[in-house]
Amino acid sequence: MPRRRTTSSSSSTASSAPRNRTPHPVRVRRRSFGDFVKAFLAFVVLAGLVLGVPFALAVTVGWPFPGGAPSLDWLQREITVHTFLSILTVVVWLAWAQFTACVLVEVKAAVSGVGVPGRVPGSGPSQLLARQLVAALLLVGATAASLTPGLSQLGQSLEGNQKPSVAAAQQTPGLFAQQQEQAAATASALAEQAGQAGQAAVRADGGAAAAHGDTKYYRIQPPEGRHHDSLWEVAERHLGDGRRYKEIFELNKDRVQPDGSRLSEASLIRPGWIMEMPGDARGGELVEMPDEAPNVSEQVQQQISDYARTGDHAQGGGAQGGGDVQVSLPEQRPAPTPANPVTPATPAPGPGQEHATPAAGQAGDSFGLPEALLAAPLLAAGLLGALGRRRRQAMWQSALGAVGGRRGMEPPTPTGDAQDVQDALLVGADPEGVRLLDRSLRGLAASLAAESRPLPVVYAAWMSGNGDLHLQLAQPAGKPPAPWQQGQDQTFWMLARSDAEGYEEAETAAPYPGLVSLGTMDDSRLLLNLEAVPGIVSLSGTEADRAAVFASVAAELATNGWSDRMTITLVGFGDDLTPLAPNRIRHLDGFEDLFETMSAETRQRRGALGAAGHDSVLTGRTGPAQHTRWAPHLVLFAAQPSDEQALQLAELAADAGRLGIGYLVGTGGTDLPGAAWEMEITGEGRLLAPLLGLELDAQLLPVAQQRAVVELFTDADPGSGPDGGPRRAANTPPFLVDISEQGRPAVYARLVGSYEIIGLDAPDGERSALLHEALALLLLHREGVHPRVLSSALWPRGVTPDVRDALLERLRAWLGTDPDGTPRLATDATGRLTLAKSVVSDLDVLRSLYYEATQGRGVDSRQVRGRLLTDALVLVRGPLLADRPEGRYRWLTHEIVDAQLPLLVADTGLALSEFHLEKNRAEKAIEALNAALRTAPADERLWHELLRATHTTDDPDRLRALAADLVARSGARGVPPRTEALLDELLPTWREGVAAAG
């Protein structure tokens, strides 16, 4: 994820910033004829000094090197004019060599744009001459943009003031301050030089201001205990707003400090460094004038004075040369630049304006859907997948625990906020992104294990907008295994999306299950590895804002698709989040319970690691212990602990990184004792971490949406009703069809088996597939489909509103109207698209027939029940949408209809079999069961009834053949225990037959 420097400060401080520190647009003058004359003369002088001088010396007096080894007689010779000329020639050669070295140093610094050029020892005037000549030459050349501040004397660069053409240079993500800056490319340096010109122009008054003594300086203080000075705290104390640390950083970036080093990262400062402060800085003796520092030693006064001479006002000089460039603050953040991967950035678009799934942002508004979930594709995918699994599990539990029509398969249709949240999950989810992330991480673990290499410690992962994955390592870990590549330095590993798509399922443990989404910067999403943090991560802000972050983190950790196992302990909040993942989430009441639990677990993990011979949980995940231990334990402590409690947690967390335990602790203030990393959530939804160089659009789960999500999960659970008792499963289908002769539909679609439509003319061939898919989606959701859900299903990669609206108009025209003029495609009061009752599918008829047979007219009439069940089973022609084209209907992965249809068919077959067995018609029962097995071959209940029905025929050979077929279908998994017990009862010798066949 790109980091970025910007010269803009917060709006709250814009008016108070000193005039000489605020960049303004400036027009750099065009290159004149005189500039070209100067450049030509500089070229001539440089060519003469660098090339002409050695040529003249070599021709006239020869090379300075002796022809042979000198002897002692040489010292006794008389000094003649020739000797003097020889010595003078050597001096001239040395002077030429020194000047040539100066030219090379200045040219290298100018072209690479890496900062102030290095000094050639003892060559002050010589290097100054070389600098001026190179500057005059290159300022009008193509590489003039790469001149450094010290060469061009144009002041420090404004890297935020970059033209859009330069913004196209891309950079891999950056987060932490341990990485050193890399050299900028020539294109990036072009904008940097333009920014230097603009800043020098707007600071033209800076020298006068400094002369009057209004420039102030701060000396970085030494640490006190666990507290270390930071630019954020300096800005907060002396400027009134910690966010103004960027102003301090821009004033001091790349300037030589008293210890000889330079400030290159906002989070890397050292005690004793001098920081020039904006003119409105206040704070008593800690902010000193350059020449009036009575409360510090003479040595510090001298350091301040020396440092003052390195500033922009000391360098003087306006913009020289240049081209037709407009220098101004950009309205938006430019694209990443190679030189600055971790510097804090200016605000990005708010939540909901950009998403990993393009379809999430395809319409101009959300149509009332929750923005937070639309902007959280990985969280939405996890919740949607977990909800689907919960609903399928509930159906199977209901199927195995009930008989005939006394149970149902239809989950309750959500309404209100729950319905909006479900639609937002469908629109915002990015299951493909989750799949690629999971396969990429497991593939990396498998590759490293094959090379007998340990897993590197990963602090964060960035998922860029184009699908590339970047891992930020805690320290260099060598060359990454193919197809992974090294990023901008040795602490970044990168995998392109095209390479990730080539990964297959890897039989290995999830290497980094503690990754969790925190938010987005530009078009990239940050996932922080909570279990790898070397200590506590604190989160400050209001209680409501913190709760939204904590709920998002807890929900994603509980449902994500890139983890095998983990424990999430919630303290002080989240007791209602347990339904999301009862096997992962646990809730503790307060600090005492937490400290007692985590103390015991910390001791246990230390002992287990030592006994296994591992230095961290990462080495255990790639060895023989994988899948059996080393699962992460992540603690989310929302209630602010006292200072004493915080220090106790800090002691526990000191070794937590290697033990796989992470702590995220909430605090109302900005300082939590013992916190290793500090973050803040603002009321505008921005997640700030100044020391980490982060400004993100935070991923949130507000309380209203949190409750709606939990409602979806609790409604899907058949074991708990609203009053805490058993829940009675819903039996009534969402749409009942009139199955009488008078109820013939106007439009009839066959979805069970091959897709066919009766009652409509064939649509335009080019758009036929899209219209058919849209109609199928509407038919499977008789409760209505949100327009955003429809568009994201048909165009997962995004679509413009006009294309979506055009499709809806074609669909309305194709479906037409009923004889009374009612359109067959309408919009209900909530804005959702609904079909008229005259548009029916065979799945609707199948559900209605089964319902009437088991709960309607068939209950009181055996003859009616048999006819209805037979008619229902005749409708089954195969799986749902059997001939759907490859690449379409991907939205079916979010549905549970693929599980509902086999269950419905199996129930129909079982009911019809029971109907025939009541009259001892075993062959008819077997025929019904075999018909159902063609659509539901994995339903164990059908096999059980088939075995019983076959047993009633008193044909042992037939029963033995059926048992052998069943064993063969079971494969390596073996016969299920219940089926094995039934075979033992009906055919005690079945194992002998299997052995003989084997």
Coordinates of N, CA and C in Angstrom, one line a residue, residues 417-508:
D417 N -34.1 -4.0 8.8 CA -32.6 -3.8 8.8 C -31.9 -5.1 8.4
A418 N -32.4 -6.2 8.9 CA -31.8 -7.5 8.5 C -31.8 -7.7 7.0
Q419 N -32.9 -7.4 6.4 CA -32.9 -7.5 4.9 C -32.0 -6.6 4.2
D420 N -31.8 -5.3 4.7 CA -30.9 -4.4 4.1 C -29.5 -4.9 4.3
V421 N -29.2 -5.4 5.5 CA -27.8 -5.9 5.7 C -27.5 -7.1 4.9
Q422 N -28.5 -8.0 4.7 CA -28.2 -9.2 3.8 C -28.0 -8.7 2.4
D423 N -28.7 -7.7 1.9 CA -28.5 -7.2 0.6 C -27.1 -6.6 0.5
A424 N -26.7 -5.9 1.5 CA -25.4 -5.2 1.5 C -24.3 -6.3 1.5
L425 N -24.5 -7.4 2.2 CA -23.5 -8.5 2.2 C -23.4 -9.1 0.7
L426 N -24.5 -9.2 0.1 CA -24.5 -9.8 -1.3 C -23.8 -8.9 -2.2
V427 N -24.0 -7.6 -2.1 CA -23.4 -6.6 -3.0 C -21.9 -6.4 -2.7
G428 N -21.6 -6.3 -1.4 CA -20.2 -5.9 -1.0 C -19.2 -7.0 -1.0
A429 N -19.7 -8.3 -0.9 CA -18.8 -9.4 -0.7 C -17.9 -9.6 -1.9
D430 N -16.6 -10.0 -1.5 CA -15.6 -10.3 -2.6 C -15.1 -11.7 -2.3
P431 N -15.9 -12.8 -2.5 CA -15.4 -14.1 -2.2 C -14.2 -14.5 -3.0
E432 N -14.1 -14.0 -4.2 CA -12.9 -14.3 -5.0 C -11.6 -13.8 -4.4
G433 N -11.7 -12.5 -3.8 CA -10.6 -12.0 -3.1 C -10.2 -12.8 -1.9
V434 N -11.2 -13.3 -1.2 CA -10.9 -14.1 0.0 C -10.2 -15.4 -0.5
R435 N -10.7 -16.0 -1.6 CA -10.2 -17.3 -2.1 C -8.7 -17.1 -2.5
L436 N -8.4 -16.0 -3.2 CA -7.1 -15.8 -3.7 C -6.1 -15.5 -2.5
L437 N -6.6 -14.8 -1.5 CA -5.8 -14.5 -0.3 C -5.5 -15.8 0.4
D438 N -6.5 -16.6 0.6 CA -6.2 -17.9 1.3 C -5.3 -18.8 0.6
R439 N -5.5 -18.9 -0.7 CA -4.6 -19.8 -1.5 C -3.2 -19.3 -1.6
S440 N -3.1 -18.0 -1.7 CA -1.8 -17.4 -1.8 C -1.0 -17.6 -0.5
L441 N -1.6 -17.4 0.6 CA -0.9 -17.6 1.9 C -0.5 -19.0 2.1
R442 N -1.5 -19.9 1.9 CA -1.2 -21.4 2.1 C -0.1 -21.8 1.0
G443 N -0.2 -21.3 -0.2 CA 0.8 -21.7 -1.2 C 2.2 -21.2 -0.8
L444 N 2.3 -20.0 -0.2 CA 3.5 -19.6 0.3 C 4.1 -20.5 1.4
A445 N 3.2 -20.9 2.3 CA 3.6 -21.7 3.4 C 4.1 -23.1 2.9
A446 N 3.4 -23.6 1.9 CA 3.8 -24.9 1.3 C 5.1 -24.8 0.6
S447 N 5.4 -23.7 -0.1 CA 6.6 -23.5 -0.8 C 7.8 -23.4 0.1
L448 N 7.6 -22.6 1.2 CA 8.7 -22.5 2.2 C 8.9 -23.8 2.9
A449 N 7.9 -24.6 3.2 CA 8.1 -25.9 3.8 C 8.9 -26.8 2.9
A450 N 8.6 -26.8 1.6 CA 9.3 -27.6 0.7 C 10.8 -27.3 0.6
E451 N 11.1 -26.0 0.9 CA 12.5 -25.6 0.9 C 13.1 -25.6 2.3
S452 N 12.4 -26.2 3.2 CA 12.8 -26.3 4.6 C 13.1 -24.9 5.2
R453 N 12.4 -23.9 4.8 CA 12.5 -22.6 5.3 C 11.4 -22.2 6.3
P454 N 11.7 -21.5 7.3 CA 10.6 -21.1 8.2 C 9.7 -20.0 7.7
L455 N 8.5 -19.8 8.2 CA 7.7 -18.7 7.8 C 8.2 -17.4 8.3
P456 N 8.3 -16.4 7.5 CA 8.7 -15.1 8.1 C 7.6 -14.4 8.9
V457 N 8.0 -13.6 9.8 CA 7.1 -12.8 10.6 C 6.5 -11.7 9.7
V458 N 5.2 -11.7 9.5 CA 4.5 -10.8 8.7 C 3.7 -9.8 9.6
Y459 N 4.0 -8.5 9.5 CA 3.3 -7.5 10.2 C 2.0 -7.1 9.6
A460 N 1.9 -7.1 8.2 CA 0.7 -6.6 7.6 C 0.7 -7.2 6.2
A461 N -0.5 -7.1 5.6 CA -0.7 -7.5 4.2 C -1.5 -6.4 3.5
W462 N -1.1 -6.0 2.3 CA -1.9 -5.0 1.5 C -2.5 -5.7 0.3
M463 N -3.7 -5.5 0.1 CA -4.4 -6.0 -1.1 C -4.7 -4.8 -2.0
S464 N -4.0 -4.7 -3.1 CA -4.2 -3.5 -4.0 C -5.4 -3.7 -4.8
G465 N -5.8 -2.6 -5.4 CA -7.0 -2.5 -6.2 C -7.0 -3.5 -7.4
N466 N -5.8 -3.8 -7.9 CA -5.7 -4.7 -9.1 C -5.6 -6.1 -8.7
G467 N -5.7 -6.4 -7.3 CA -5.6 -7.8 -6.9 C -4.3 -8.3 -6.5
D468 N -3.2 -7.5 -6.6 CA -1.9 -7.9 -6.1 C -1.9 -8.0 -4.6
L469 N -1.1 -8.9 -4.1 CA -0.9 -9.0 -2.6 C 0.5 -8.7 -2.2
H470 N 0.6 -7.8 -1.2 CA 1.9 -7.4 -0.7 C 2.0 -7.8 0.8
L471 N 3.1 -8.5 1.1 CA 3.3 -8.8 2.5 C 4.4 -8.0 3.1
Q472 N 4.3 -7.4 4.2 CA 5.3 -6.6 4.9 C 5.9 -7.4 6.0
L473 N 7.2 -7.7 5.9 CA 7.9 -8.6 6.8 C 8.5 -7.7 8.0
A474 N 8.6 -8.4 9.1 CA 9.2 -7.7 10.2 C 10.7 -7.5 10.0
Q475 N 11.3 -8.3 9.2 CA 12.8 -8.2 8.9 C 13.0 -9.0 7.6
P476 N 14.1 -8.7 6.9 CA 14.4 -9.4 5.7 C 14.5 -10.9 5.9
A477 N 13.9 -11.7 5.0 CA 13.9 -13.2 5.1 C 14.4 -13.8 3.8
G478 N 15.3 -13.2 3.1 CA 15.8 -13.8 1.9 C 14.9 -13.7 0.7
K479 N 15.3 -14.4 -0.3 CA 14.5 -14.4 -1.6 C 13.2 -15.1 -1.4
P480 N 12.1 -14.6 -1.8 CA 10.8 -15.3 -1.7 C 10.7 -16.4 -2.7
P481 N 10.0 -17.5 -2.4 CA 9.8 -18.6 -3.3 C 9.0 -18.2 -4.5
A482 N 9.2 -18.7 -5.6 CA 8.4 -18.4 -6.8 C 7.0 -18.9 -6.6
P483 N 6.0 -18.2 -7.1 CA 6.0 -17.0 -8.0 C 6.1 -15.7 -7.3
W484 N 6.3 -15.7 -6.0 CA 6.4 -14.5 -5.2 C 7.7 -13.7 -5.7
Q485 N 7.6 -12.4 -5.6 CA 8.7 -11.6 -5.9 C 9.0 -10.6 -4.8
Q486 N 10.3 -10.1 -4.8 CA 10.6 -9.1 -3.8 C 10.1 -7.8 -4.2
G487 N 9.6 -7.0 -3.2 CA 9.0 -5.7 -3.4 C 10.1 -4.6 -3.5
Q488 N 9.7 -3.4 -2.9 CA 10.6 -2.3 -3.1 C 11.9 -2.5 -2.3
D489 N 11.9 -3.4 -1.3 CA 13.1 -3.7 -0.6 C 13.0 -5.1 0.0
Q490 N 13.9 -5.5 0.8 CA 14.0 -6.9 1.3 C 12.9 -7.3 2.3
T491 N 12.2 -6.3 2.8 CA 11.1 -6.6 3.7 C 9.7 -6.6 3.1
F492 N 9.7 -6.6 1.8 CA 8.4 -6.7 1.1 C 8.4 -7.9 0.1
W493 N 7.4 -8.8 0.2 CA 7.2 -9.8 -0.8 C 5.9 -9.5 -1.5
M494 N 5.9 -9.7 -2.8 CA 4.7 -9.4 -3.6 C 4.3 -10.5 -4.5
L495 N 3.0 -10.7 -4.6 CA 2.4 -11.8 -5.5 C 1.4 -11.1 -6.4
A496 N 1.6 -11.2 -7.7 CA 0.7 -10.6 -8.7 C -0.6 -11.5 -8.7
R497 N -1.7 -10.8 -9.0 CA -3.0 -11.5 -9.1 C -2.9 -12.7 -10.1
S498 N -2.3 -12.5 -11.2 CA -2.3 -13.5 -12.3 C -1.5 -14.7 -11.7
D499 N -0.5 -14.5 -10.9 CA 0.2 -15.7 -10.3 C -0.6 -16.3 -9.2
A500 N -1.3 -15.5 -8.5 CA -2.2 -16.1 -7.4 C -3.3 -17.0 -8.0
E501 N -3.8 -16.6 -9.1 CA -4.9 -17.4 -9.7 C -4.4 -18.8 -10.2
G502 N -3.1 -18.9 -10.3 CA -2.5 -20.2 -10.6 C -2.3 -21.2 -9.5
Y503 N -2.5 -20.7 -8.2 CA -2.4 -21.5 -7.1 C -3.5 -22.5 -7.0
E504 N -3.3 -23.7 -6.5 CA -4.3 -24.7 -6.3 C -4.4 -24.9 -4.8
E505 N -5.4 -25.6 -4.3 CA -5.6 -25.9 -2.9 C -4.3 -26.6 -2.3
A506 N -3.8 -26.0 -1.2 CA -2.6 -26.6 -0.6 C -3.0 -27.2 0.7
E507 N -2.5 -28.4 0.9 CA -2.8 -29.1 2.2 C -1.8 -28.7 3.2
T508 N -2.0 -27.5 3.7 CA -1.1 -27.0 4.8 C -1.9 -26.1 5.7

